[in-house]
Structure formats: structure tokens, C-alpha cells
Coordinates of C-alpha atoms in Angstrom, one line a residue:
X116 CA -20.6 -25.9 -31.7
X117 CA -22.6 -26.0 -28.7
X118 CA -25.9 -26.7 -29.3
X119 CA -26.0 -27.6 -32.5
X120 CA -28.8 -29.5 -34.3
X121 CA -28.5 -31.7 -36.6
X122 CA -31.4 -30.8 -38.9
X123 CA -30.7 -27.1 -39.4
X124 CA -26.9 -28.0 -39.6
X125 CA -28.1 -30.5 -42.8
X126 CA -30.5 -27.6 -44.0
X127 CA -28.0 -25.1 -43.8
X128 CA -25.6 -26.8 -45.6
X129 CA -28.2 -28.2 -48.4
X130 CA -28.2 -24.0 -49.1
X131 CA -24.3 -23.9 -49.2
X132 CA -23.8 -22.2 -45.9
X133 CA -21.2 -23.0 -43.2
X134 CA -17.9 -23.8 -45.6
X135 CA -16.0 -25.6 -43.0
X136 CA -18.5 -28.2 -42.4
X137 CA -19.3 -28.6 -45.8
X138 CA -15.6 -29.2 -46.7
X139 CA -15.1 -31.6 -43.4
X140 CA -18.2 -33.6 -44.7
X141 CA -17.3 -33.9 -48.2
X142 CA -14.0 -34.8 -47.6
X143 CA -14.7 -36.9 -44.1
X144 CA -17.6 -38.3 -42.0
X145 CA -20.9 -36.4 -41.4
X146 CA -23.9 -37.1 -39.3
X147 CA -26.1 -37.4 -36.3
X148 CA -24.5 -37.5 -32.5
X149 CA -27.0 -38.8 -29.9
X150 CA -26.9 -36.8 -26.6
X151 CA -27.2 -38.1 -23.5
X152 CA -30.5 -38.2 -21.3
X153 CA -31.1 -35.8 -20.4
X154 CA -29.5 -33.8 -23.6
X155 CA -28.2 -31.2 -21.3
X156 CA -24.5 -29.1 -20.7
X157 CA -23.2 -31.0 -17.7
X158 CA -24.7 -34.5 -18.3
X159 CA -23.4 -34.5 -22.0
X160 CA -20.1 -32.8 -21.5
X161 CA -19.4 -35.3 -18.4
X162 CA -19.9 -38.5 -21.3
X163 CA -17.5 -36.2 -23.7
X164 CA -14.9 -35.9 -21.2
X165 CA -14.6 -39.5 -19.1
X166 CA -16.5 -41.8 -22.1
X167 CA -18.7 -43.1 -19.3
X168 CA -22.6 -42.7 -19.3
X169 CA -24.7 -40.9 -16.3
X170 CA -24.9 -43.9 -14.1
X171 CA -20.9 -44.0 -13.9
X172 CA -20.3 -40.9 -14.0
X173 CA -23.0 -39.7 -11.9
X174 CA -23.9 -35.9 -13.2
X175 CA -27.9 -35.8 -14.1
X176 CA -28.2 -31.9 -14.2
X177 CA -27.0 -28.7 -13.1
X178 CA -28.3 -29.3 -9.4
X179 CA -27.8 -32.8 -7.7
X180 CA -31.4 -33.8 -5.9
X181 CA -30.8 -33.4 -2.5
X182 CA -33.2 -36.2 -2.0
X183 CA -30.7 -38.4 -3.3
X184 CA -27.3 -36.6 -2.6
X185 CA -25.9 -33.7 -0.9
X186 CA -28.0 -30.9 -2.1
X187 CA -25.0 -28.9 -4.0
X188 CA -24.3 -27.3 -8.0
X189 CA -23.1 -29.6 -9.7
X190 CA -19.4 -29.2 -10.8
X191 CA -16.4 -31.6 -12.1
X192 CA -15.2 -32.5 -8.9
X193 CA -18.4 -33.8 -8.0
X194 CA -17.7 -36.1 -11.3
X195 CA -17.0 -39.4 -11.2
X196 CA -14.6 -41.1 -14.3
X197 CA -11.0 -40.2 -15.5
X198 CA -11.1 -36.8 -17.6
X199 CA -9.6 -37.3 -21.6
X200 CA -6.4 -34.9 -20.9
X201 CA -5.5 -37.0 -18.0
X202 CA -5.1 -40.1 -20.2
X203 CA -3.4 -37.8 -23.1
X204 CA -0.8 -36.4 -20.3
X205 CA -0.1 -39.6 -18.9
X206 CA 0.9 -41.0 -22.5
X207 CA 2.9 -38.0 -23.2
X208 CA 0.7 -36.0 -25.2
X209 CA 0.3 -32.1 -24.6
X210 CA -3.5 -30.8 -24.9
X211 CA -5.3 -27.5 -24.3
X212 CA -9.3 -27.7 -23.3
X213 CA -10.8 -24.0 -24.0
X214 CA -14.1 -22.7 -22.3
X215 CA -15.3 -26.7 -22.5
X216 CA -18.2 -26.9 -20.1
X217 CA -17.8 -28.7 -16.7
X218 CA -13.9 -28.5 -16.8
X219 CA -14.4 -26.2 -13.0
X220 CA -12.7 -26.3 -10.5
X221 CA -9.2 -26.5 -12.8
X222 CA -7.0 -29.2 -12.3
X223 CA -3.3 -28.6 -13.5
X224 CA -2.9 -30.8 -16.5
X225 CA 0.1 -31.4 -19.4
X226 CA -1.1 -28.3 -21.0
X227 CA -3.7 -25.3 -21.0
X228 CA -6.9 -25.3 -19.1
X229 CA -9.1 -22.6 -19.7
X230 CA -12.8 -23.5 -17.6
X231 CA -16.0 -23.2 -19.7
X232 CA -19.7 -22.9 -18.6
X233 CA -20.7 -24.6 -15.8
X234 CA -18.6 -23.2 -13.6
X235 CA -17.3 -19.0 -12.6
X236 CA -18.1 -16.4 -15.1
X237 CA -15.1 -15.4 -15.3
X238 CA -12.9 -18.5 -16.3
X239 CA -10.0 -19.5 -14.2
X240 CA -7.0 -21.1 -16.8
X241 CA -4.1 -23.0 -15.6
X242 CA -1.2 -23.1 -15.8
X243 CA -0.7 -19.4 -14.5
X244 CA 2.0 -18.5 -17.8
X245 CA -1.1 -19.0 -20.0
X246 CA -3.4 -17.3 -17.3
X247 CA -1.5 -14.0 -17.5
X248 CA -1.2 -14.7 -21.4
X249 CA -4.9 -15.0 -21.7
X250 CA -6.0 -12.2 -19.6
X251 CA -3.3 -9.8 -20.8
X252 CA -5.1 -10.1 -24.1
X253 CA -8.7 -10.7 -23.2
X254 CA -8.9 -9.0 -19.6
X255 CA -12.9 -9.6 -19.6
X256 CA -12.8 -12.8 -20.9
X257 CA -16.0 -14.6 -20.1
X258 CA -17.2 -18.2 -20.4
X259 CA -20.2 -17.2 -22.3
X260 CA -22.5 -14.1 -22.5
X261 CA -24.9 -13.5 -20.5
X262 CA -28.6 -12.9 -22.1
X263 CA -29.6 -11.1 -19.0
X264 CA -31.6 -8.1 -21.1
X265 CA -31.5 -10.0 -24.6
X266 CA -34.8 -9.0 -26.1
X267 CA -34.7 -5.4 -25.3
X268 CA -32.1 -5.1 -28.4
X269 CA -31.6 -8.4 -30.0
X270 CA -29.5 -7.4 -32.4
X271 CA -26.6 -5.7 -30.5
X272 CA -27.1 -8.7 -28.5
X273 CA -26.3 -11.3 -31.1
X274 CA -23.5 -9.2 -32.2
X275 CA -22.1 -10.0 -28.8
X276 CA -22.9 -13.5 -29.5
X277 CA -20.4 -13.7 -32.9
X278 CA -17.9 -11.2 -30.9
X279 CA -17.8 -13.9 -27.8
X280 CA -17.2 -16.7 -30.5
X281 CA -14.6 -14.6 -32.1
X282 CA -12.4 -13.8 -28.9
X283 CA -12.8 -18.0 -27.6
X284 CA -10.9 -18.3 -30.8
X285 CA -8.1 -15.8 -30.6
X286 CA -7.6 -17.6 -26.9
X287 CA -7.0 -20.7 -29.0
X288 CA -4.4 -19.4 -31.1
X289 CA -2.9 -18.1 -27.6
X290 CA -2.9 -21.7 -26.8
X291 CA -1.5 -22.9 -29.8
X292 CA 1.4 -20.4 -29.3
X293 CA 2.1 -21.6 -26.1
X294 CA 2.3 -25.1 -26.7
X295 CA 4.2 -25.7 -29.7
X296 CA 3.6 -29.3 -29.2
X297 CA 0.3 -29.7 -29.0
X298 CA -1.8 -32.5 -29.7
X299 CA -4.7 -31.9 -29.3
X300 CA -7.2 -28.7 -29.1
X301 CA -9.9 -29.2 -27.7
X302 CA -12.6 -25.8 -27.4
X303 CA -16.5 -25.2 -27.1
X304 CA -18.3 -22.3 -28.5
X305 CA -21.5 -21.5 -26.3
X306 CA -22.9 -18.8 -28.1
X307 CA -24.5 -21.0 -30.7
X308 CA -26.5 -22.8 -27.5
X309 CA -27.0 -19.4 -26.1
X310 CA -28.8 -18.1 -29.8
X311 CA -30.7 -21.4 -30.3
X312 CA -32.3 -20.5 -27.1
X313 CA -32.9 -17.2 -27.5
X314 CA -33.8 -17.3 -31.5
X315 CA -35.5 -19.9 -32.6
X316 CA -38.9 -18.1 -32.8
X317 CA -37.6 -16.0 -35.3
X318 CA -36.2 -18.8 -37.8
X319 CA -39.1 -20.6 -37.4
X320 CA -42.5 -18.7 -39.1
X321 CA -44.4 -22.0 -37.0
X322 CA -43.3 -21.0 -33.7
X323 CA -45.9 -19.6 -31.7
X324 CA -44.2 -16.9 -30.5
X325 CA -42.9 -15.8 -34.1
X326 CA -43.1 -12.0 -34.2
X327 CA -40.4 -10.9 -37.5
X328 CA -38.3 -12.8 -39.4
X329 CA -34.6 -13.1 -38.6
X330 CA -31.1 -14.7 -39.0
X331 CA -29.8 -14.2 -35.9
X332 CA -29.1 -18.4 -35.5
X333 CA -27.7 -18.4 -38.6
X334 CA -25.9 -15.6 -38.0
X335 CA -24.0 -17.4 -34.9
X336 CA -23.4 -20.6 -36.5
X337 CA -21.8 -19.3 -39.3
X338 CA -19.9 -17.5 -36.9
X339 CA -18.5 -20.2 -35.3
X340 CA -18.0 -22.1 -39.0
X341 CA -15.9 -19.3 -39.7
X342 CA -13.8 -19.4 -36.4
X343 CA -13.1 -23.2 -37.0
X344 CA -12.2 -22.9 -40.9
X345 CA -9.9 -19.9 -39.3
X346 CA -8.1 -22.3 -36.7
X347 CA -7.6 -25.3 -38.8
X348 CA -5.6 -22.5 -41.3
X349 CA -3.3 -21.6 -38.3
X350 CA -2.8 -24.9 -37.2
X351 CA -2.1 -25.9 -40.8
X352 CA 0.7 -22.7 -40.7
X353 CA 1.9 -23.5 -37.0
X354 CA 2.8 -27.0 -37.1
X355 CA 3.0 -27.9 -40.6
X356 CA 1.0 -30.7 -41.9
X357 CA -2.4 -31.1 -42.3
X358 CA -4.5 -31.6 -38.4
X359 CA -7.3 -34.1 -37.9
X360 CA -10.4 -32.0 -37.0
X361 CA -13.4 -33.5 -34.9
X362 CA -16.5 -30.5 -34.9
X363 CA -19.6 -32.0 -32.5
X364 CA -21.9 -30.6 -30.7
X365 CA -23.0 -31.7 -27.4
X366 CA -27.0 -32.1 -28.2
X367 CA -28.8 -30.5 -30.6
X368 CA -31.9 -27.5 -30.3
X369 CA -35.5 -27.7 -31.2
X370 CA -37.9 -25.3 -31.3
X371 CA -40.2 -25.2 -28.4
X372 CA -44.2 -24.8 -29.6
X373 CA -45.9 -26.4 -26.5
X374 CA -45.0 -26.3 -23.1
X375 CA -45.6 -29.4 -20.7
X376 CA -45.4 -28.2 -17.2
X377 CA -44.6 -31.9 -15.5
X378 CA -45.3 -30.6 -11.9
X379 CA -49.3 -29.9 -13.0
X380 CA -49.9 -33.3 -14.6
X381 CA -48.2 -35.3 -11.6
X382 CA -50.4 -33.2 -9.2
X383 CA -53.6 -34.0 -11.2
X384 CA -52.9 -37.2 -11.6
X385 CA -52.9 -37.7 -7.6
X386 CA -48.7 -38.5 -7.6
X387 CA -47.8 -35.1 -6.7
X388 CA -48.8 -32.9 -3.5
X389 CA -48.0 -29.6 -2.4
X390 CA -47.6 -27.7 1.1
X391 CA -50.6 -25.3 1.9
X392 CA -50.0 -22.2 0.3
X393 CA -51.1 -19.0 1.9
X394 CA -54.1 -17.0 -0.6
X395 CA -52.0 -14.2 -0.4
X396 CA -48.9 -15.6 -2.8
X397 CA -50.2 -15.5 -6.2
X398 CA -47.4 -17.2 -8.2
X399 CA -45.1 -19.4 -6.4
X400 CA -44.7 -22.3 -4.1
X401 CA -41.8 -20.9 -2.2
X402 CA -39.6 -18.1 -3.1
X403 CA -36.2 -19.2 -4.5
X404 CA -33.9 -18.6 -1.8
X405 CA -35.7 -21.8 0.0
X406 CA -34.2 -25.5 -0.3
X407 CA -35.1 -27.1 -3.8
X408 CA -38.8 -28.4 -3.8
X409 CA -39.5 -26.7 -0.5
X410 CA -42.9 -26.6 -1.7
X411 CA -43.5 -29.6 -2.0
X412 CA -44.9 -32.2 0.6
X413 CA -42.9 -35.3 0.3
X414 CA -44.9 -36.8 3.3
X415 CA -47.8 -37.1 0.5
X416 CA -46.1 -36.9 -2.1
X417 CA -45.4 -40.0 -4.4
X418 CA -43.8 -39.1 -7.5
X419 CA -42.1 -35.5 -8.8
X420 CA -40.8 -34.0 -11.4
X421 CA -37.2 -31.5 -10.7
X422 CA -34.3 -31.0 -13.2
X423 CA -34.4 -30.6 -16.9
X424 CA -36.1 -32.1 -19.6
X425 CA -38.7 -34.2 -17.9
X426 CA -36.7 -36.2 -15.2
X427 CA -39.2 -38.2 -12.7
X428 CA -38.4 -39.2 -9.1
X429 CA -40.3 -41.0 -6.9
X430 CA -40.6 -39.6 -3.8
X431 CA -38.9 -41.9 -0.6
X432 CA -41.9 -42.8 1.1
X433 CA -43.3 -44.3 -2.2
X434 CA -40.5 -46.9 -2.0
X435 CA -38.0 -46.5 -5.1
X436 CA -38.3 -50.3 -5.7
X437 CA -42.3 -50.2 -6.1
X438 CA -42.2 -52.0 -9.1
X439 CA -46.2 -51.7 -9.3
X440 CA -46.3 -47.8 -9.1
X441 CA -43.4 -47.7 -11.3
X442 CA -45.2 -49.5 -13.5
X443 CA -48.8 -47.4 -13.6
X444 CA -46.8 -44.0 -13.5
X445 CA -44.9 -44.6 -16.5
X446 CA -48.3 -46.3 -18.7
X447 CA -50.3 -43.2 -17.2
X448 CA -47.5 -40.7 -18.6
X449 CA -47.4 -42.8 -21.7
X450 CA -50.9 -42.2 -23.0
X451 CA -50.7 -38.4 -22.2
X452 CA -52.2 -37.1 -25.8
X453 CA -50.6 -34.1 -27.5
X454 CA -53.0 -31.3 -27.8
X455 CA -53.1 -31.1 -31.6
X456 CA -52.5 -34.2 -32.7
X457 CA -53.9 -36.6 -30.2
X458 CA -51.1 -38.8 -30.5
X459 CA -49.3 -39.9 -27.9
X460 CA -46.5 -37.4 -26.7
X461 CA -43.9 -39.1 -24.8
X462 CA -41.8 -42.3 -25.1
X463 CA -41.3 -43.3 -21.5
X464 CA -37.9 -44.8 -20.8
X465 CA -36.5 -46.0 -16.6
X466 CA -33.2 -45.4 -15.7
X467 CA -32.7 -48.8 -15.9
X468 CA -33.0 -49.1 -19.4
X469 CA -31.1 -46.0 -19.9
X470 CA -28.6 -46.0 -17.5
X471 CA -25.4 -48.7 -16.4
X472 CA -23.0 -48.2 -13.6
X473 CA -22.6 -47.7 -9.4
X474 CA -24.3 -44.2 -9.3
X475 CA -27.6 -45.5 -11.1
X476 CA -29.6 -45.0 -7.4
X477 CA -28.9 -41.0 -7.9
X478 CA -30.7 -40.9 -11.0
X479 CA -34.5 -40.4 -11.7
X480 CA -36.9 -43.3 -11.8
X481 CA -38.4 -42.1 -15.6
X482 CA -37.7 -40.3 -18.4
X483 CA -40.0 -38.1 -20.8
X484 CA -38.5 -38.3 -24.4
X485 CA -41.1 -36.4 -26.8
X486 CA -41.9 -38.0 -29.6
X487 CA -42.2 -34.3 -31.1
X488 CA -39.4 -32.6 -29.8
X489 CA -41.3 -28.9 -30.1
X490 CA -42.7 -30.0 -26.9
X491 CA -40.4 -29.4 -24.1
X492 CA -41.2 -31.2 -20.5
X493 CA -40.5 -28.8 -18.0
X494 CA -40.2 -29.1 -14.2
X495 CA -41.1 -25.5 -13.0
X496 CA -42.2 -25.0 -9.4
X497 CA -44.6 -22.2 -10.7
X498 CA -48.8 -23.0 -10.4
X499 CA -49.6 -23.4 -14.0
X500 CA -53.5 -23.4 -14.7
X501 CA -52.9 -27.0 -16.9
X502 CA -50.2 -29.2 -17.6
X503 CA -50.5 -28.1 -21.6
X504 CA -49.4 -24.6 -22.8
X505 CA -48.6 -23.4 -26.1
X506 CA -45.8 -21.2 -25.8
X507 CA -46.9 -18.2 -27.4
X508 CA -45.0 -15.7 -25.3
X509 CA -41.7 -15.4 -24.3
X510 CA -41.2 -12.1 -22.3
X511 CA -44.1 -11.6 -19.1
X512 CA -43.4 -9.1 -16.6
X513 CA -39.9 -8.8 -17.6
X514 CA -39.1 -13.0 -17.5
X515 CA -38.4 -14.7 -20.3
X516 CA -39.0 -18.1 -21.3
X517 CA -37.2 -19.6 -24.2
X518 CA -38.4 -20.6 -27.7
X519 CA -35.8 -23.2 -28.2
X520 CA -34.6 -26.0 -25.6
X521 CA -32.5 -29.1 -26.5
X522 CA -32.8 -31.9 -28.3
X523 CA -30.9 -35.2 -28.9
X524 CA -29.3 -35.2 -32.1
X525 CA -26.4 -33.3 -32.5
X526 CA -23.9 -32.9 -35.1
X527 CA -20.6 -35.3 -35.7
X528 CA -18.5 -34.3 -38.2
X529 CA -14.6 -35.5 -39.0
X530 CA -12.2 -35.2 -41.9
X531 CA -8.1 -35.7 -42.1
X532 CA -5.7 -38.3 -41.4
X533 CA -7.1 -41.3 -39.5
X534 CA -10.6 -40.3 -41.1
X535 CA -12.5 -42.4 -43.3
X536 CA -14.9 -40.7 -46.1
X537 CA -18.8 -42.1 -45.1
X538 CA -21.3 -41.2 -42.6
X539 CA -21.9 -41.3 -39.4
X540 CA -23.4 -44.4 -38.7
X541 CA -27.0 -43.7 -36.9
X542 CA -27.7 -44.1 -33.1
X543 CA -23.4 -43.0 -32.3
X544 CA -23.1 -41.5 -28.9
X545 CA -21.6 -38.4 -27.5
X546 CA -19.7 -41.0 -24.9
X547 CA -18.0 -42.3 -27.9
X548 CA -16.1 -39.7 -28.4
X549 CA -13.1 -39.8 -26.1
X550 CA -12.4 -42.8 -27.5
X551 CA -12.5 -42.2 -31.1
X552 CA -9.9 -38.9 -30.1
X553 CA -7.6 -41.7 -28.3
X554 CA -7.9 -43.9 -31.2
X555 CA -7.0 -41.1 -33.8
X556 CA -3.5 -40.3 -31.6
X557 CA -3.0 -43.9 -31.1
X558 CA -3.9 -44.2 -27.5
X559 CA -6.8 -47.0 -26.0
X560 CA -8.2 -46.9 -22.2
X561 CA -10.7 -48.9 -20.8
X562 CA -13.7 -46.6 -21.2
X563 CA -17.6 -47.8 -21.4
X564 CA -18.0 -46.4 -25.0
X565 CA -16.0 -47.8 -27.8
X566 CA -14.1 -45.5 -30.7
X567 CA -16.6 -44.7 -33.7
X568 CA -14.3 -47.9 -35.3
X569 CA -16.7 -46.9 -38.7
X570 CA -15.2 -44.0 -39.2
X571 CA -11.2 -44.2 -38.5
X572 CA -9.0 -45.1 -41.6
X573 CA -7.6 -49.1 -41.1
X574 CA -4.8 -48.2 -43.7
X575 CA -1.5 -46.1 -42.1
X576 CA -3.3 -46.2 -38.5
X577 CA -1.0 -46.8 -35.6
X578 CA -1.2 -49.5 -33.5
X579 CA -2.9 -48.6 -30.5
X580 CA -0.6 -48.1 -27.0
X581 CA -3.2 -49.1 -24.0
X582 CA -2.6 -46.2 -21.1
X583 CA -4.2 -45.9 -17.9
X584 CA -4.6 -42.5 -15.8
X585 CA -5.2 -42.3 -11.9
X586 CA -9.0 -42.2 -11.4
X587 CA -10.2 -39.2 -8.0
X588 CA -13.1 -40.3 -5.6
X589 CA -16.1 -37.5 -6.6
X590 CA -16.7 -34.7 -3.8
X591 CA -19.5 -35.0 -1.6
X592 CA -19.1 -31.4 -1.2
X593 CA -19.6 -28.7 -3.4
X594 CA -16.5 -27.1 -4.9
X595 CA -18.3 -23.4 -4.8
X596 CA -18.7 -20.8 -1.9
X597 CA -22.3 -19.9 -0.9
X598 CA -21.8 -16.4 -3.3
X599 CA -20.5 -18.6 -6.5
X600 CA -24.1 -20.6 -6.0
X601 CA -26.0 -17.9 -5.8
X602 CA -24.4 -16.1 -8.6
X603 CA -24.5 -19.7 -10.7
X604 CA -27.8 -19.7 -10.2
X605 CA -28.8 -16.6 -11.5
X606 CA -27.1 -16.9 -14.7
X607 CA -28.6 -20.6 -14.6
X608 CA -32.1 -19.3 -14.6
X609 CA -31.5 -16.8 -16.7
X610 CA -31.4 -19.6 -19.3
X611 CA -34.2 -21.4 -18.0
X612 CA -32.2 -24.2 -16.3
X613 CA -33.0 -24.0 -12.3

């Protein structure tokens, strides 16, 4: 469930909705999944897939900073770390990843491949029996739906949404067809991500954009509560005995009240300079077809903000191992006051304290975490008035901006053979994962993140066979032709992400 937040997942199941995860908890383990920092699609799938945290596996956004690598979109060849199906094919064990983000460009695996966001809209699925499969039945298959439009008939739109989540699943029965001796299915459902974006202001009668009540978020997560209660039957009918079934959600999705446009603040503050800009451009620094941060003069510049989620370089020519300006930069960010309350917004966290491993220089000096998580840090190139704005509306001159963005806690929950019945202990990691799936199928690697050992039954569990998996240098290069950029970045910004 992509997306997913923990606290309207425990809400909506305190009023008896979603079935599937109220059986799974009841009968399992339930709780809270820490994201990554930044809680975003490509940083927190990367942990999911290798178990290693940003500074191995050296993905911090959609974009890398070409101030600190090649300046490229992101994809999984520029990831470093030894993908989960790699590991299960080398032990022997058949898998099938469906539409999970950051899976492009394919790479032919001991089973069925289908690429998820993050990559071509139109996924490409290996081997080629299951491509022609696939397509024969789905011949506009999509990774996820594109909200290009959304507001001009919300309704139809979110029917799209549950029809999207509906045909993923029928692709997953495909898959379990064609591999009869699958062991493990592994699929993401992006159109609960794509609705907590789009909808929040209409659950929430807070939000500052609230116009009408509506369901449409519920709407899409029962959707996709549905799909999995429907899979676990056929897997239950195709192979016989009872599966082991793992839902998570990659972060989770807050509502988004105030808007903190990073950028300002830093240029206020005397970190941040731009290059002179003409009297006749109203709006923007640069138009987007120009390198990233073209507007900004680095020569003068000491400290910046670019990515998602309130990421904080310093700029070269501050020097990245000025301890002192470090220092003053993140006490200065960490009395900003929040507008209502007056209490301090942000809880200010370096990459060092964050972040482990050989590709820690690529990452940003500081982190914003807010306190409130209805304030969203935002890096936009745009010439905002003042750094504070409550975010009141979402469609001007026919651009949207989004009333939900992500949060950290996701959802974990697990129920059938290996399972234990409890909770989730608190402060478990999405890079955790991998492991916990190796455990449960009696595997081990050597991965940073331990299994979830709290949750995996001791009695009837099978000793543990260690397996190893040839590890790929990461691409300098970017895997995508100069038209796949442009058209990933489109449909990035159309979700507010670039």
C-alpha cells in the first residue's frame, strides 16, 4: 500500500474498515514502519529492495545533485547494494516483483519482473513469455495513473485510481499462473500514494484548502484492502496451504496545512544567493528546461536547499567540512518558530547522524524533520514572498500543488506461518525488511538491517541457509534517453516531486 499512513490505517480500522488488515493484525503483527530520510519512493524502495540505508546504497531522491554526482534521474542501475530476488534466485527460490518502484531498467531474474514507478510509464516485464502474457491481457498497462487533470473531475478520476489497483492485481494472478512455484510475490499499489496526495484536503475538515467532504482516500485504500484479501484467496486455491503475507507501506502521508518554502528562508538568512534576474520574468528563476539550480549563484552561495522534503547542501565553496557553519546553519534552522504555535518547527538531524556507508559524501549536509508533519519543507525554485505559507489553495493558473506529502510512519503488518501474534515493536525500519522476507523462507545474507527477530515464530522455524548474490558497480550514467527524462520529469512534477 503505497503510501500508507499509519494513523489513518489505525483510525480506519478502529471503525471496522479494511478486512484484510484487520484479519492480518488480529491474527499476526501490526504496527508503525519508519521510512527512510527522506520518506520518499526511490530512497525508501532502494532500503526495501538491498536492506542497506542511503549512504550505502546511495539514492537520496528522484534527481541525483549534480553538484555531487553526475547530474542524471535517478534509476536502479544507478543503485548501489544486491536487490532481494537476486539473493532468492541464487538460493533457488522463484519470485515475481509487480509495478515495485525503482525495479527500471529490468534485469532478468528467476522469475517475473514487471517495472513500477520510477521508471517508463509504460512498464517493461521480463521474462518476454510473461511480457506477451501481461500485455495480451492488459495492453495499456501502466505503472501508475497519471493525475495530469485530476481536479477537473475528481471522481471519475479516483475511479481510475481503484480501476489501476484492480488490473496491478489481475497482473498478479498472471504471475502466479506462470510460476507455479513461486515463492514469493512481491507487488506495490501506487494509487493509494497517488490519492493521499491528491485527497487529503477532503478527509481532513482542518485542511486549509478543505472545500466538501469526501471519501475518495478511503475509497482507494479499501480498494487495495480488497485486492490483497482477493490475492491471498487465490494463492490459498493455487498452491494449497496457507501463504505468509507481509502488507507495508513504503512511508506514510500527512496532510499538508503550511508550506515552508526552504529556498526563501536560506536566502533571508544570508546562506542562499540568487543570479540577477531580469524585471521582466515575474515568477521563476530559470525556466525548467535549464540545468538544476541554474538560478542559483553558487559563487555566493553557501548553503541550499534541492530535492524533497527539506534536504540541505552546502554549497562547495562553503567547504563541506566547515564544522562552524555547519554548526550555526543547523541552530539557526532549529529555532525557526511555527506560525501558529510558536514552537519550534523542525528537528535538525546531519547526515552523519542519519546516514552509514561509502556514498555518505553524496548526501545533503542537514535534514528538516517537522515536528508537525502538516508542515511540509519544500525546495521550490519559485520566488515566494516568505518562507511561511498556509496552504490554502491547491489549483493556481491551472498548477496544482498538493494537500498531502509524506510522512515517516508507515504501516507493517504480518500474519501466517513464521508470524508471531504482537506488535510491531516501535522505531522498526523499512530496511529491515528484506531481511525479515529472507528469514521467513529460511534464507540469511549479510545485509545492514537485521530481520524484525520480534515478530518471526522461534517454534517450527527453519534453520537459516546463509546465501550470497553477486553485487553490480552503480552506473555513473543514466540508464534513460534524453526523451525518457523529459517525459519522467513531467509526470514527476506533476506530483510535485522536481
Amino acid at each position: 500500500m503505497d503510501g500508507a499512513d499509519f494513523d489513518l490505517v489505525r483510525d480506519l480500522l478502529a471503525q471496522g474498515k479494511l478486512p484484510t488488515l484487520s484479519r492480518l493484525s488480529r491474527e499476526g503483527a501490526f504496527g508503525p514502519l519508519r521510512s527512510t530520510v527522506p520518506p520518499l519512493t526511490p530512497v525508501a524502495w532502494s532500503s526495501f529492495l538491498t536492506g542497506l540505508n542511503p549512504g550505502s546504497h546511495g539514492i537520496f531522491g528522484f534527481s541525483a545533485n549534480p553538484h555531487r554526482a553526475a547530474s542524471r534521474l535517478e534509476s536502479a542501475a544507478n543503485r548501489a547494494g544486491v536487490p532481494l530476488w537476486r539473493f532468492l534466485g541464487r538460493a533457488g527460490i522463484r519470485s515475481a516483483f509487480i509495478t515495485v518502484p525503482f525495479t527500471y531498467p529490468p534485469e532478468p531474474m528467476a522469475g517475473v519482473l514487471v517495472t513500477g514507478w520510477g521508471g517508463p510509464q509504460r512498464p517493461e516485464i521480463l521474462p518476454a513469455i510473461a511480457r506477451d502474457r501481461i500485455f495480451a491481457a492488459h495492453p495499456d498497462l501502466v505503472t501508475a495513473q497519471s493525475p495530469t487533470g485530476w481536479w477537473k473531475e475528481l471522481d471519475a478520476f479516483t475511479r481510475k485510481l481503484i480501476d489501476h489497483v484492480d488490473e496491478i492485481a489481475d497482473v498478479c494472478l498472471l504471475a502466479m499462473e506462470l510460476e507455479p512455484e513461486l515463492g514469493l510475490l512481491c507487488v506495490d499499489f501506487m494509487s493509494t500514494d497517488i490519492a493521499g496526495h491528491l485527497t487529503w484536503h477532503r478527509l481532513d475538515p482542518t485542511h486549509p484548502a478543505h472545500d466538501a467532504p469526501g471519501d475518495e482516500l478511503i475509497r482507494v485504500y479499501e480498494a487495495v484492502d480488497r485486492a490483497c484479501g482477493e490475492l491471498i484467496e487465490q494463492a490459498i486455491w493455487l498452491y494449497g496451504e496457507e501463504p505468509t503475507v507481509v502488507v507495508l507501506s513504503d512511508h506514510g502521508m500527512k496532510p499538508t496545512h503550511w508550506l515552508f518554502r526552504t529556498n526563501r528562508w536560506l536566502e533571508e538568512a544570508g546562506y542562499l544567493r540568487y543570479q540577477p534576474v531580469p524585471s521582466a520574468r515575474p515568477a521563476k528563476r530559470r525556466t525548467r528546461d535549464e540545468p538544476a539550480r541554474a538560478e542559483i549563484d553558487f559563487d555566493r552561495t553557501r548553503a541550499y536547499s534541492v530535492g524533497y522534503g527539506g534536504q540541505i547542501y552546502l554549497a562547495a565553496g562553503a567547504g563541506e567540512a566547515d564544522a562552524g557553519l555547519l554548526a550555526e546553519l543547523a541552530a539557526a534552522l532549529a529555532g525557526i518558530a511555527h506560525p501558529e504555535t510558536r514552537e519550534p518547527v523542525f528537528e535538525v538531524r546531519t547526515k552523519h547522524e542519519l546516514y552509514r556507508g561509502p556514498l555518505l559524501d553524496r548526501a545533503p549536509e542537514l535534514f528538516l524533520l517537522p515536528r508537525d508533519e502538516r508542515v511540509h519543507a519544500d525546495s521550490s525554485r519559485q520566488l515566494w514572498r516568505e518562507p511561511f505559507q498556509r496552504h490554502e489553495r491547491l489549483v493556481v493558473r491551472g498548477s496544482t500543488n498538493y494537500s498531502g506529502q509524506h510522512a515517516l510512519t508507515g504501516i507493517l503488518a504480518a500474519a501466517g506461518p513464521g508470524i508471531r501474534r504482537g506488535e510491531i515493536p516501535e522505531g522498526t525500519e523499512i530496511a529491515s525488511v528484506p531481511a525479515t522476507l529472507l528469514a521467513l523462507l529460511g534464507l540469511s545474507a549479510r545485509l545492514e538491517a537485521a530481520p524484525i527477530e520480534t515478530i518471526l515464530a522461534a517454534r517450527g522455524a527453519p534453520e537459516r541457509r546463509a546465501v550470497a548474490a553477486e553485487t553490480s558497480a552503480p552506473a555513473e550514467a543514466s540508464a534513460y534517453s534524453r526523451e525518457e527524462e523529459e517525459e519522467m520529469i513531467r509526470r514527476l512534477r506533476e506530483l510535485g516531486y522536481e
